């Protein structure tokens, strides 16, 4: 909290600002992150992170969130491997085999903002 809280509102009443509005009061600093995805991020993840900011802002009575920063964070890695296979025999004269693996980070979109009350 960096200012005076107000009565709680609903997230749908919280407007998102990317530049400061003309007259506002700072209420709280808030952070959020989206749910995880594997190896790449999507536009939906940023919308998820901003939706969570709006929820938190509504709890302290803000009617706006001023986005300060956005980014991507990693919470580990996930790998999938497929073992080889083979076939053939002594008299057939052939042998086959294969396998593969893929790994990548588990990513989240992050957002930092100030919950504000716009007059």
N, CA, C and O atoms as a printed pandas DataFrame, in Angstrom:
     atom_number atom_name residue_name chain_id  residue_number  x_coord  y_coord  z_coord
0              1         N          UNK        A               1    0.853   -1.181    0.000
1              2        CA          UNK        A               1    0.000    0.000    0.000
2              3         C          UNK        A               1    0.898    1.242    0.000
3              4         O          UNK        A               1    1.841    1.352    0.783
4              5         N          UNK        A               2    0.581    2.145   -0.879
5              6        CA          UNK        A               2    1.312    3.409   -0.942
6              7         C          UNK        A               2    0.363    4.600   -0.780
7              8         O          UNK        A               2    0.786    5.755   -0.822
8              9         N          UNK        A               3   -0.909    4.303   -0.595
9             10        CA          UNK        A               3   -1.913    5.353   -0.440
10            11         C          UNK        A               3   -3.097    4.826    0.337
11            12         O          UNK        A               3   -3.038    3.755    0.941
12            13         N          UNK        A               4   -4.168    5.591    0.314
13            14        CA          UNK        A               4   -5.381    5.252    1.057
14            15         C          UNK        A               4   -6.243    4.274    0.257
15            16         O          UNK        A               4   -6.604    4.541   -0.889
16            17         N          UNK        A               5   -6.566    3.132    0.882
17            18        CA          UNK        A               5   -7.470    2.175    0.235
18            19         C          UNK        A               5   -8.878    2.756    0.210
19            20         O          UNK        A               5   -9.219    3.615    1.024
20            21         N          UNK        A               6   -9.673    2.292   -0.706
21            22        CA          UNK        A               6  -11.065    2.700   -0.859
22            23         C          UNK        A               6  -11.928    1.447   -0.776
23            24         O          UNK        A               6  -11.405    0.333   -0.762
24            25         N          UNK        A               7  -13.242    1.621   -0.720
25            26        CA          UNK        A               7  -14.108    0.429   -0.713
26            27         C          UNK        A               7  -13.884   -0.410   -1.975
27            28         O          UNK        A               7  -13.686    0.127   -3.065
28            29         N          UNK        A               8  -13.920   -1.713   -1.810
29            30        CA          UNK        A               8  -13.673   -2.630   -2.926
30            31         C          UNK        A               8  -14.667   -2.397   -4.064
31            32         O          UNK        A               8  -15.820   -2.025   -3.841
32            33         N          UNK        A               9  -14.194   -2.622   -5.275
33            34        CA          UNK        A               9  -15.033   -2.523   -6.466
34            35         C          UNK        A               9  -15.007   -3.881   -7.171
35            36         O          UNK        A               9  -14.652   -4.890   -6.563
36            37         N          UNK        A              10  -15.373   -3.905   -8.423
37            38        CA          UNK        A              10  -15.309   -5.143   -9.204
38            39         C          UNK        A              10  -14.279   -4.965  -10.321
39            40         O          UNK        A              10  -14.080   -3.851  -10.804
40            41         N          UNK        A              11  -13.627   -6.047  -10.731
41            42        CA          UNK        A              11  -12.585   -5.939  -11.763
42            43         C          UNK        A              11  -13.059   -5.303  -13.066
43            44         O          UNK        A              11  -12.273   -4.644  -13.747
44            45         N          UNK        A              12  -14.320   -5.484  -13.424
45            46        CA          UNK        A              12  -14.799   -4.906  -14.678
46            47         C          UNK        A              12  -14.871   -3.384  -14.636
47            48         O          UNK        A              12  -14.999   -2.743  -15.679
48            49         N          UNK        A              13  -14.789   -2.793  -13.435
49            50        CA          UNK        A              13  -14.782   -1.330  -13.306
50            51         C          UNK        A              13  -13.362   -0.753  -13.302
51            52         O          UNK        A              13  -13.190    0.465  -13.254
52            53         N          UNK        A              14  -12.357   -1.612  -13.351
53            54        CA          UNK        A              14  -10.951   -1.175  -13.313
54            55         C          UNK        A              14  -10.444   -1.021  -14.743
55            56         O          UNK        A              14  -10.390   -1.987  -15.505
56            57         N          UNK        A              15  -10.077    0.195  -15.088
57            58        CA          UNK        A              15   -9.570    0.504  -16.428
58            59         C          UNK        A              15   -8.047    0.343  -16.447
59            60         O          UNK        A              15   -7.377    0.620  -15.452
60            61         N          UNK        A              16   -7.509   -0.105  -17.577
61            62        CA          UNK        A              16   -6.069   -0.310  -17.739
62            63         C          UNK        A              16   -5.474    0.903  -18.442
63            64         O          UNK        A              16   -5.948    1.319  -19.499
64            65         N          UNK        A              17   -4.418    1.469  -17.833
65            66        CA          UNK        A              17   -3.708    2.618  -18.403
66            67         C          UNK        A              17   -2.266    2.230  -18.685
67            68         O          UNK        A              17   -1.622    1.546  -17.889
68            69         N          UNK        A              18   -1.769    2.680  -19.839
69            70        CA          UNK        A              18   -0.365    2.469  -20.185
70            71         C          UNK        A              18    0.427    3.773  -20.055
71            72         O          UNK        A              18    1.658    3.758  -20.033
72            73         N          UNK        A              19   -0.278    4.884  -19.971
73            74        CA          UNK        A              19    0.324    6.189  -19.667
74            75         C          UNK        A              19   -0.502    6.792  -18.543
75            76         O          UNK        A              19   -1.704    6.538  -18.456
76            77         N          UNK        A              20    0.116    7.580  -17.687
77            78        CA          UNK        A              20   -0.605    8.120  -16.531
78            79         C          UNK        A              20   -1.772    9.031  -16.958
79            80         O          UNK        A              20   -1.613    9.885  -17.830
80            81         N          UNK        A              21   -2.933    8.840  -16.338
81            82        CA          UNK        A              21   -4.042    9.758  -16.598
82            83         C          UNK        A              21   -3.751   11.115  -15.954
83            84         O          UNK        A              21   -2.791   11.253  -15.196
84            85         N          UNK        A              22   -4.552   12.076  -16.247
85            86        CA          UNK        A              22   -4.298   13.449  -15.803
86            87         C          UNK        A              22   -4.340   13.608  -14.276
87            88         O          UNK        A              22   -3.397   14.151  -13.700
88            89         N          UNK        A              23   -5.388   13.156  -13.616
89            90        CA          UNK        A              23   -5.525   13.328  -12.158
90            91         C          UNK        A              23   -5.815   11.970  -11.523
91            92         O          UNK        A              23   -6.872   11.379  -11.747
92            93         N          UNK        A              24   -4.860   11.484  -10.728
93            94        CA          UNK        A              24   -5.069   10.195  -10.069
94            95         C          UNK        A              24   -4.315   10.162   -8.745
95            96         O          UNK        A              24   -3.405   10.950   -8.488
96            97         N          UNK        A              25   -4.745    9.200   -7.909
97            98        CA          UNK        A              25   -4.079    8.936   -6.634
98            99         C          UNK        A              25   -3.537    7.511   -6.670
99           100         O          UNK        A              25   -4.208    6.595   -7.145
100          101         N          UNK        A              26   -2.337    7.335   -6.171
101          102        CA          UNK        A              26   -1.741    5.999   -6.077
102          103         C          UNK        A              26   -2.300    5.305   -4.836
103          104         O          UNK        A              26   -2.384    5.903   -3.763
104          105         N          UNK        A              27   -2.683    4.033   -4.996
105          106        CA          UNK        A              27   -3.211    3.258   -3.876
106          107         C          UNK        A              27   -2.250    2.145   -3.468
107          108         O          UNK        A              27   -1.915    2.019   -2.290
108          109         N          UNK        A              28   -1.806    1.339   -4.430
109          110        CA          UNK        A              28   -0.952    0.191   -4.091
110          111         C          UNK        A              28   -0.113   -0.232   -5.293
111          112         O          UNK        A              28   -0.487    0.005   -6.441
112          113         N          UNK        A              29    1.020   -0.857   -5.013
113          114        CA          UNK        A              29    1.849   -1.479   -6.043
114          115         C          UNK        A              29    1.435   -2.943   -6.127
115          116         O          UNK        A              29    1.346   -3.627   -5.107
116          117         N          UNK        A              30    1.183   -3.421   -7.337
117          118        CA          UNK        A              30    0.723   -4.799   -7.494
118          119         C          UNK        A              30    1.501   -5.490   -8.619
119          120         O          UNK        A              30    1.967   -4.854   -9.565
120          121         N          UNK        A              31    1.623   -6.808   -8.481
121          122        CA          UNK        A              31    2.313   -7.635   -9.475
122          123         C          UNK        A              31    1.458   -8.861   -9.754
123          124         O          UNK        A              31    0.695   -9.310   -8.898
124          125         N          UNK        A              32    1.595   -9.393  -10.952
125          126        CA          UNK        A              32    0.890  -10.631  -11.276
126          127         C          UNK        A              32    1.665  -11.394  -12.328
127          128         O          UNK        A              32    2.598  -10.879  -12.944
128          129         N          UNK        A              33    1.251  -12.641  -12.517
129          130        CA          UNK        A              33    1.811  -13.428  -13.604
130          131         C          UNK        A              33    0.731  -14.353  -14.115
131          132         O          UNK        A              33   -0.192  -14.725  -13.391
132          133         N          UNK        A              34    0.864  -14.714  -15.368
133          134        CA          UNK        A              34   -0.098  -15.602  -16.009
134          135         C          UNK        A              34    0.168  -17.037  -15.601
135          136         O          UNK        A              34    1.138  -17.338  -14.904
136          137         N          UNK        A              35   -0.703  -17.905  -16.044
137          138        CA          UNK        A              35   -0.459  -19.327  -15.885
138          139         C          UNK        A              35    0.680  -19.749  -16.802
139          140         O          UNK        A              35    1.055  -19.007  -17.711
140          141         N          UNK        A              36    1.229  -20.933  -16.570
141          142        CA          UNK        A              36    2.396  -21.378  -17.340
142          143         C          UNK        A              36    2.046  -21.894  -18.730
143          144         O          UNK        A              36    0.958  -22.423  -18.957
144          145         N          UNK        A              37    2.978  -21.733  -19.645
145          146        CA          UNK        A              37    2.953  -22.438  -20.927
146          147         C          UNK        A              37    4.339  -23.000  -21.166
147          148         O          UNK        A              37    5.298  -22.660  -20.474
148          149         N          UNK        A              38    4.421  -23.843  -22.134
149          150        CA          UNK        A              38    5.662  -24.562  -22.366
150          151         C          UNK        A              38    6.334  -24.041  -23.622
151          152         O          UNK        A              38    5.778  -24.142  -24.716
152          153         N          UNK        A              39    7.520  -23.489  -23.473
153          154        CA          UNK        A              39    8.435  -23.129  -24.549
154          155         C          UNK        A              39    8.067  -21.879  -25.341
155          156         O          UNK        A              39    8.892  -21.414  -26.127
156          157         N          UNK        A              40    6.894  -21.321  -25.181
157          158        CA          UNK        A              40    6.542  -20.081  -25.872
158          159         C          UNK        A              40    5.426  -19.401  -25.096
159          160         O          UNK        A              40    4.713  -20.050  -24.331
160          161         N          UNK        A              41    5.273  -18.107  -25.288
161          162        CA          UNK        A              41    4.203  -17.375  -24.620
162          163         C          UNK        A              41    3.188  -16.927  -25.655
163          164         O          UNK        A              41    3.470  -16.885  -26.853
164          165         N          UNK        A              42    1.994  -16.591  -25.166
165          166        CA          UNK        A              42    0.917  -16.192  -26.063
166          167         C          UNK        A              42    0.331  -14.860  -25.619
167          168         O          UNK        A              42    0.538  -14.421  -24.487
168          169         N          UNK        A              43   -0.394  -14.231  -26.514
169          170        CA          UNK        A              43   -1.091  -12.988  -26.183
170          171         C          UNK        A              43   -2.071  -13.217  -25.021
171          172         O          UNK        A              43   -2.246  -12.347  -24.168
172          173         N          UNK        A              44   -2.692  -14.368  -25.002
173          174        CA          UNK        A              44   -3.638  -14.690  -23.941
174          175         C          UNK        A              44   -3.001  -14.683  -22.558
175          176         O          UNK        A              44   -3.669  -14.393  -21.566
176          177         N          UNK        A              45   -1.732  -14.997  -22.490
177          178        CA          UNK        A              45   -1.049  -14.971  -21.201
178          179         C          UNK        A              45   -0.950  -13.548  -20.663
179          180         O          UNK        A              45   -1.139  -13.339  -19.464
180          181         N          UNK        A              46   -0.660  -12.567  -21.511
181          182        CA          UNK        A              46   -0.586  -11.186  -21.039
182          183         C          UNK        A              46   -1.966  -10.720  -20.598
183          184         O          UNK        A              46   -2.087  -10.023  -19.591
184          185         N          UNK        A              47   -2.998  -11.090  -21.327
185          186        CA          UNK        A              47   -4.360  -10.746  -20.926
186          187         C          UNK        A              47   -4.684  -11.360  -19.572
187          188         O          UNK        A              47   -5.359  -10.734  -18.755
188          189         N          UNK        A              48   -4.213  -12.579  -19.325
189          190        CA          UNK        A              48   -4.413  -13.253  -18.045
190          191         C          UNK        A              48   -3.710  -12.487  -16.916
191          192         O          UNK        A              48   -4.293  -12.274  -15.853
192          193         N          UNK        A              49   -2.468  -12.077  -17.147
193          194        CA          UNK        A              49   -1.716  -11.331  -16.123
194          195         C          UNK        A              49   -2.403   -9.996  -15.824
195          196         O          UNK        A              49   -2.489   -9.597  -14.663
196          197         N          UNK        A              50   -2.888   -9.306  -16.849
197          198        CA          UNK        A              50   -3.560   -8.017  -16.635
198          199         C          UNK        A              50   -4.902   -8.221  -15.942
199          200         O          UNK        A              50   -5.294   -7.404  -15.109
200          201         N          UNK        A              51   -5.603   -9.284  -16.268
201          202        CA          UNK        A              51   -6.857   -9.601  -15.587
202          203         C          UNK        A              51   -6.626   -9.781  -14.084
203          204         O          UNK        A              51   -7.427   -9.326  -13.267
204          205         N          UNK        A              52   -5.538  -10.441  -13.733
205          206        CA          UNK        A              52   -5.204  -10.630  -12.311
206          207         C          UNK        A              52   -4.866   -9.293  -11.646
207          208         O          UNK        A              52   -5.204   -9.080  -10.482
208          209         N          UNK        A              53   -4.199   -8.388  -12.382
209          210        CA          UNK        A              53   -3.933   -7.046  -11.841
210          211         C          UNK        A              53   -5.248   -6.320  -11.551
211          212         O          UNK        A              53   -5.389   -5.678  -10.511
212          213         N          UNK        A              54   -6.192   -6.421  -12.457
213          214        CA          UNK        A              54   -7.488   -5.758  -12.282
214          215         C          UNK        A              54   -8.214   -6.304  -11.052
215          216         O          UNK        A              54   -8.849   -5.548  -10.316
216          217         N          UNK        A              55   -8.121   -7.615  -10.831
217          218        CA          UNK        A              55   -8.741   -8.222   -9.652
218          219         C          UNK        A              55   -8.129   -7.675   -8.365
219          220         O          UNK        A              55   -8.847   -7.311   -7.433
220          221         N          UNK        A              56   -6.796   -7.619   -8.320
221          222        CA          UNK        A              56   -6.105   -7.117   -7.131
222          223         C          UNK        A              56   -6.416   -5.630   -6.905
223          224         O          UNK        A              56   -6.621   -5.201   -5.770
224          225         N          UNK        A              57   -6.449   -4.863   -7.976
225          226        CA          UNK        A              57   -6.745   -3.427   -7.867
226          227         C          UNK        A              57   -8.159   -3.209   -7.337
227          228         O          UNK        A              57   -8.382   -2.317   -6.518
228          229         N          UNK        A              58   -9.104   -4.005   -7.793
229          230        CA          UNK        A              58  -10.486   -3.872   -7.338
230          231         C          UNK        A              58  -10.606   -4.126   -5.835
231          232         O          UNK        A              58  -11.427   -3.499   -5.165
232          233         N          UNK        A              59   -9.805   -5.028   -5.309
233          234        CA          UNK        A              59   -9.844   -5.344   -3.875
234          235         C          UNK        A              59   -9.491   -4.148   -3.005
235          236         O          UNK        A              59   -9.987   -4.031   -1.884
236          237         N          UNK        A              60   -8.626   -3.243   -3.516
237          238        CA          UNK        A              60   -8.222   -2.070   -2.727
238          239         C          UNK        A              60   -8.983   -0.815   -3.153
239          240         O          UNK        A              60   -8.630    0.293   -2.750
240          241         N          UNK        A              61  -10.030   -0.988   -3.971
241          242        CA          UNK        A              61  -10.877    0.136   -4.347
242          243         C          UNK        A              61  -10.372    0.984   -5.494
243          244         O          UNK        A              61  -10.842    2.106   -5.682
244          245         N          UNK        A              62   -9.432    0.479   -6.259
245          246        CA          UNK        A              62   -8.917    1.242   -7.399
246          247         C          UNK        A              62   -9.913    1.179   -8.557
247          248         O          UNK        A              62  -10.659    0.211   -8.701
248          249         N          UNK        A              63   -9.910    2.222   -9.372
249          250        CA          UNK        A              63  -10.706    2.183  -10.594
250          251         C          UNK        A              63   -9.804    2.181  -11.829
251          252         O          UNK        A              63  -10.271    2.350  -12.955
252          253         N          UNK        A              64   -8.488    1.984  -11.592
253          254        CA          UNK        A              64   -7.544    1.896  -12.691
254          255         C          UNK        A              64   -6.277    1.185  -12.262
255          256         O          UNK        A              64   -5.947    1.119  -11.078
256          257         N          UNK        A              65   -5.572    0.653  -13.255
257          258        CA          UNK        A              65   -4.222    0.129  -13.032
258          259         C          UNK        A              65   -3.321    0.795  -14.064
259          260         O          UNK        A              65   -3.627    0.820  -15.256
260          261         N          UNK        A              66   -2.220    1.324  -13.588
261          262        CA          UNK        A              66   -1.222    1.950  -14.450
262          263         C          UNK        A              66   -0.109    0.929  -14.651
263          264         O          UNK        A              66    0.654    0.651  -13.726
264          265         N          UNK        A              67   -0.013    0.371  -15.849
265          266        CA          UNK        A              67    0.988   -0.660  -16.141
266          267         C          UNK        A              67    2.373   -0.023  -16.119
267          268         O          UNK        A              67    2.636    0.946  -16.830
268          269         N          UNK        A              68    3.245   -0.577  -15.297
269          270        CA          UNK        A              68    4.608   -0.074  -15.146
270          271         C          UNK        A              68    5.606   -0.894  -15.965
271          272         O          UNK        A              68    6.516   -0.343  -16.584
272          273         N          UNK        A              69    5.423   -2.233  -15.959
273          274        CA          UNK        A              69    6.362   -3.103  -16.664
274          275         C          UNK        A              69    5.690   -4.430  -16.989
275          276         O          UNK        A              69    4.812   -4.893  -16.260
276          277         N          UNK        A              70    6.116   -5.032  -18.091
277          278        CA          UNK        A              70    5.676   -6.374  -18.448
278          279         C          UNK        A              70    6.902   -7.175  -18.840
279          280         O          UNK        A              70    7.919   -6.611  -19.244
280          281         N          UNK        A              71    6.804   -8.474  -18.720
281          282        CA          UNK        A              71    7.949   -9.304  -19.076
282          283         C          UNK        A              71    7.572  -10.764  -19.119
283          284         O          UNK        A              71    6.394  -11.124  -19.114
284          285         N          UNK        A              72    8.593  -11.601  -19.162
285          286        CA          UNK        A              72    8.423  -13.051  -19.195
286          287         C          UNK        A              72    9.357  -13.649  -18.156
287          288         O          UNK        A              72   10.520  -13.258  -18.056
288          289         N          UNK        A              73    8.842  -14.599  -17.386
289          290        CA          UNK        A              73    9.693  -15.292  -16.418
290          291         C          UNK        A              73    9.626  -16.789  -16.683
291          292         O          UNK        A              73    8.679  -17.285  -17.295
292          293         N          UNK        A              74   10.628  -17.486  -16.221
293          294        CA          UNK        A              74   10.704  -18.930  -16.392
294          295         C          UNK        A              74   10.708  -19.587  -15.021
295          296         O          UNK        A              74   11.376  -19.119  -14.099
296          297         N          UNK        A              75    9.961  -20.669  -14.896
297          298        CA          UNK        A              75    9.926  -21.385  -13.623
298          299         C          UNK        A              75   10.460  -22.796  -13.744
299          300         O          UNK        A              75   10.128  -23.656  -12.928
300          301         N          UNK        A              76   11.271  -23.044  -14.736
301          302        CA          UNK        A              76   11.865  -24.363  -14.890
302          303         C          UNK        A              76   11.827  -24.811  -16.329
303          304         O          UNK        A              76   11.570  -24.022  -17.238
304          305         N          UNK        A              77   12.083  -26.077  -16.522
305          306        CA          UNK        A              77   12.104  -26.670  -17.855
306          307         C          UNK        A              77   11.304  -27.951  -17.870
307          308         O          UNK        A              77   11.136  -28.614  -16.847
308          309         N          UNK        A              78   10.815  -28.284  -19.046
309          310        CA          UNK        A              78   10.095  -29.523  -19.250
310          311         C          UNK        A              78   10.685  -30.200  -20.470
311          312         O          UNK        A              78   10.910  -29.556  -21.495
312          313         N          UNK        A              79   10.931  -31.478  -20.367
313          314        CA          UNK        A              79   11.472  -32.215  -21.507
314          315         C          UNK        A              79   10.652  -33.459  -21.774
315          316         O          UNK        A              79   10.132  -34.092  -20.856
316          317         N          UNK        A              80   10.546  -33.795  -23.038
317          318        CA          UNK        A              80    9.850  -35.010  -23.438
318          319         C          UNK        A              80   10.792  -35.788  -24.337
319          320         O          UNK        A              80   11.378  -35.231  -25.266
320          321         N          UNK        A              81   10.933  -37.054  -24.065
321          322        CA          UNK        A              81   11.785  -37.898  -24.894
322          323         C          UNK        A              81   11.032  -39.131  -25.347
323          324         O          UNK        A              81   10.172  -39.643  -24.630
324          325         N          UNK        A              82   11.351  -39.596  -26.514
325          326        CA          UNK        A              82   10.762  -40.823  -27.042
326          327         C          UNK        A              82   11.911  -41.784  -27.306
327          328         O          UNK        A              82   12.862  -41.461  -28.017
328          329         N          UNK        A              83   11.805  -42.941  -26.735
329          330        CA          UNK        A              83   12.865  -43.920  -26.891
330          331         C          UNK        A              83   12.909  -44.520  -28.283
331          332         O          UNK        A              83   11.952  -44.420  -29.050
332          333         N          UNK        A              84   14.016  -45.134  -28.590
333          334        CA          UNK        A              84   14.204  -45.753  -29.899
334          335         C          UNK        A              84   13.362  -47.007  -30.063
335          336         O          UNK        A              84   12.843  -47.568  -29.098
336          337         N          UNK        A              85   13.247  -47.416  -31.274
337          338        CA          UNK        A              85   12.561  -48.661  -31.576
338          339         C          UNK        A              85   13.417  -49.401  -32.590
339          340         O          UNK        A              85   14.255  -48.803  -33.265
340          341         N          UNK        A              86   13.213  -50.633  -32.684
341          342        CA          UNK        A              86   14.031  -51.386  -33.631
342          343         C          UNK        A              86   13.295  -52.610  -34.134
343          344         O          UNK        A              86   12.318  -53.066  -33.540
344          345         N          UNK        A              87   13.770  -53.106  -35.193
345          346        CA          UNK        A              87   13.165  -54.305  -35.766
346          347         C          UNK        A              87   14.156  -54.939  -36.718
347          348         O          UNK        A              87   15.185  -54.352  -37.051
348          349         N          UNK        A              88   13.847  -56.092  -37.133
349          350        CA          UNK        A              88   14.735  -56.771  -38.056
350          351         C          UNK        A              88   15.138  -58.113  -37.477
351          352         O          UNK        A              88   14.638  -58.518  -36.427
352          353         N          UNK        A              89   16.008  -58.780  -38.134
353          354        CA          UNK        A              89   16.417  -60.076  -37.634
354          355         C          UNK        A              89   17.682  -60.566  -38.301
355          356         O          UNK        A              89   18.246  -59.901  -39.170
356          357         N          UNK        A              90   18.108  -61.714  -37.890
357          358        CA          UNK        A              90   19.357  -62.293  -38.369
358          359         C          UNK        A              90   19.324  -62.555  -39.874
359          360         O          UNK        A              90   20.306  -62.289  -40.567
360          361         N          UNK        A              91   18.227  -63.063  -40.378
361          362        CA          UNK        A              91   18.163  -63.419  -41.788
362          363         C          UNK        A              91   17.566  -62.312  -42.656
363          364         O          UNK        A              91   17.682  -62.376  -43.880
364          365         N          UNK        A              92   16.927  -61.293  -42.058
365          366        CA          UNK        A              92   16.232  -60.306  -42.884
366          367         C          UNK        A              92   17.172  -59.282  -43.508
367          368         O          UNK        A              92   16.847  -58.732  -44.561
368          369         N          UNK        A              93   18.297  -59.011  -42.915
369          370        CA          UNK        A              93   19.262  -58.091  -43.492
370          371         C          UNK        A              93   18.940  -56.617  -43.300
371          372         O          UNK        A              93   19.560  -55.776  -43.952
372          373         N          UNK        A              94   18.024  -56.281  -42.459
373          374        CA          UNK        A              94   17.746  -54.870  -42.197
374          375         C          UNK        A              94   17.594  -54.638  -40.704
375          376         O          UNK        A              94   17.343  -55.558  -39.925
376          377         N          UNK        A              95   17.753  -53.410  -40.346
377          378        CA          UNK        A              95   17.587  -52.984  -38.950
378          379         C          UNK        A              95   17.085  -51.548  -38.977
379          380         O          UNK        A              95   17.627  -50.731  -39.722
380          381         N          UNK        A              96   16.082  -51.216  -38.201
381          382        CA          UNK        A              96   15.571  -49.846  -38.129
382          383         C          UNK        A              96   15.606  -49.381  -36.684
383          384         O          UNK        A              96   15.564  -50.196  -35.762
384          385         N          UNK        A              97   15.681  -48.095  -36.491
385          386        CA          UNK        A              97   15.675  -47.550  -35.143
386          387         C          UNK        A              97   15.453  -46.056  -35.191
387          388         O          UNK        A              97   15.584  -45.441  -36.249
388          389         N          UNK        A              98   15.117  -45.465  -34.058
389          390        CA          UNK        A              98   14.902  -44.026  -34.028
390          391         C          UNK        A              98   14.610  -43.560  -32.620
391          392         O          UNK        A              98   14.529  -44.358  -31.686
392          393         N          UNK        A              99   14.459  -42.295  -32.487
393          394        CA          UNK        A              99   14.152  -41.712  -31.191
394          395         C          UNK        A              99   14.241  -40.212  -31.303
395          396         O          UNK        A              99   14.716  -39.687  -32.310
396          397         N          UNK        A             100   13.794  -39.526  -30.289
397          398        CA          UNK        A             100   13.871  -38.071  -30.320
398          399         C          UNK        A             100   13.547  -37.490  -28.960
399          400         O          UNK        A             100   13.051  -38.180  -28.070
400          401         N          UNK        A             101   13.832  -36.232  -28.819
401          402        CA          UNK        A             101   13.546  -35.543  -27.566
402          403         C          UNK        A             101   13.363  -34.067  -27.845
403          404         O          UNK        A             101   13.913  -33.530  -28.807
404          405         N          UNK        A             102   12.581  -33.415  -26.993
405          406        CA          UNK        A             102   12.375  -31.971  -27.076
406          407         C          UNK        A             102   12.277  -31.449  -25.663
407          408         O          UNK        A             102   11.644  -32.064  -24.805
408          409         N          UNK        A             103   12.894  -30.332  -25.426
409          410        CA          UNK        A             103   12.811  -29.708  -24.112
410          411         C          UNK        A             103   12.667  -28.218  -24.265
411          412         O          UNK        A             103   13.071  -27.644  -25.276
412          413         N          UNK        A             104   12.094  -27.594  -23.269
413          414        CA          UNK        A             104   11.952  -26.149  -23.322
414          415         C          UNK        A             104   11.539  -25.599  -21.965
415          416         O          UNK        A             104   11.167  -26.355  -21.068
416          417         N          UNK        A             105   11.604  -24.293  -21.819
417          418        CA          UNK        A             105   11.281  -23.672  -20.536
418          419         C          UNK        A             105    9.777  -23.580  -20.304
419          420         O          UNK        A             105    8.993  -23.564  -21.252
420          421         N          UNK        A             106    9.390  -23.522  -19.051
421          422        CA          UNK        A             106    8.009  -23.237  -18.665
422          423         C          UNK        A             106    7.960  -21.731  -18.424
423          424         O          UNK        A             106    8.647  -21.219  -17.541
424          425         N          UNK        A             107    7.152  -21.024  -19.205
425          426        CA          UNK        A             107    7.146  -19.560  -19.195
426          427         C          UNK        A             107    5.851  -18.982  -18.663
427          428         O          UNK        A             107    4.781  -19.575  -18.802
428          429         N          UNK        A             108    5.967  -17.808  -18.046
429          430        CA          UNK        A             108    4.835  -17.027  -17.553
430          431         C          UNK        A             108    5.024  -15.593  -18.035
431          432         O          UNK        A             108    6.154  -15.113  -18.119
432          433         N          UNK        A             109    3.935  -14.912  -18.350
433          434        CA          UNK        A             109    3.989  -13.472  -18.601
434          435         C          UNK        A             109    3.816  -12.790  -17.249
435          436         O          UNK        A             109    3.016  -13.233  -16.425
436          437         N          UNK        A             110    4.563  -11.716  -17.020
437          438        CA          UNK        A             110    4.488  -10.978  -15.757
438          439         C          UNK        A             110    4.084   -9.535  -16.033
439          440         O          UNK        A             110    4.337   -8.993  -17.109
440          441         N          UNK        A             111    3.452   -8.932  -15.038
441          442        CA          UNK        A             111    3.063   -7.527  -15.157
442          443         C          UNK        A             111    3.162   -6.873  -13.786
443          444         O          UNK        A             111    2.772   -7.458  -12.776
444          445         N          UNK        A             112    3.690   -5.652  -13.764
445          446        CA          UNK        A             112    3.769   -4.839  -12.554
446          447         C          UNK        A             112    3.005   -3.560  -12.824
447          448         O          UNK        A             112    3.088   -2.989  -13.912
448          449         N          UNK        A             113    2.258   -3.116  -11.821
449          450        CA          UNK        A             113    1.430   -1.934  -12.026
450          451         C          UNK        A             113    1.201   -1.220  -10.707
451          452         O          UNK        A             113    1.532   -1.729   -9.636
452          453         N          UNK        A             114    0.624   -0.023  -10.810
453          454        CA          UNK        A             114    0.175    0.718   -9.658
454          455         C          UNK        A             114   -1.345    0.770   -9.711
455          456         O          UNK        A             114   -1.928    1.196  -10.708
456          457         N          UNK        A             115   -1.980    0.335   -8.632
457          458        CA          UNK        A             115   -3.435    0.469   -8.517
458          459         C          UNK        A             115   -3.710    1.950   -8.237
459          460         O          UNK        A             115   -3.129    2.533   -7.321
460          461         N          UNK        A             116   -4.590    2.544   -9.022
461          462        CA          UNK        A             116   -4.829    3.992   -8.906
462          463         C          UNK        A             116   -6.323    4.292   -8.821
463          464         O          UNK        A             116   -7.172    3.494   -9.220
464          465         N          UNK        A             117   -6.601    5.459   -8.294
465          466        CA          UNK        A             117   -7.975    5.980   -8.317
466          467         C          UNK        A             117   -7.943    7.244   -9.158
467          468         O          UNK        A             117   -7.278    8.220   -8.811
468          469         N          UNK        A             118   -8.675    7.214  -10.278
469          470        CA          UNK        A             118   -8.701    8.352  -11.202
470          471         C          UNK        A             118   -9.911    9.212  -10.840
471          472         O          UNK        A             118  -11.035    8.726  -10.721
472          473         N          UNK        A             119   -9.640   10.508  -10.670
473          474        CA          UNK        A             119  -10.706   11.457  -10.331
474          475         C          UNK        A             119  -11.385   11.981  -11.565
475          476         O          UNK        A             119  -12.307   12.792  -11.465
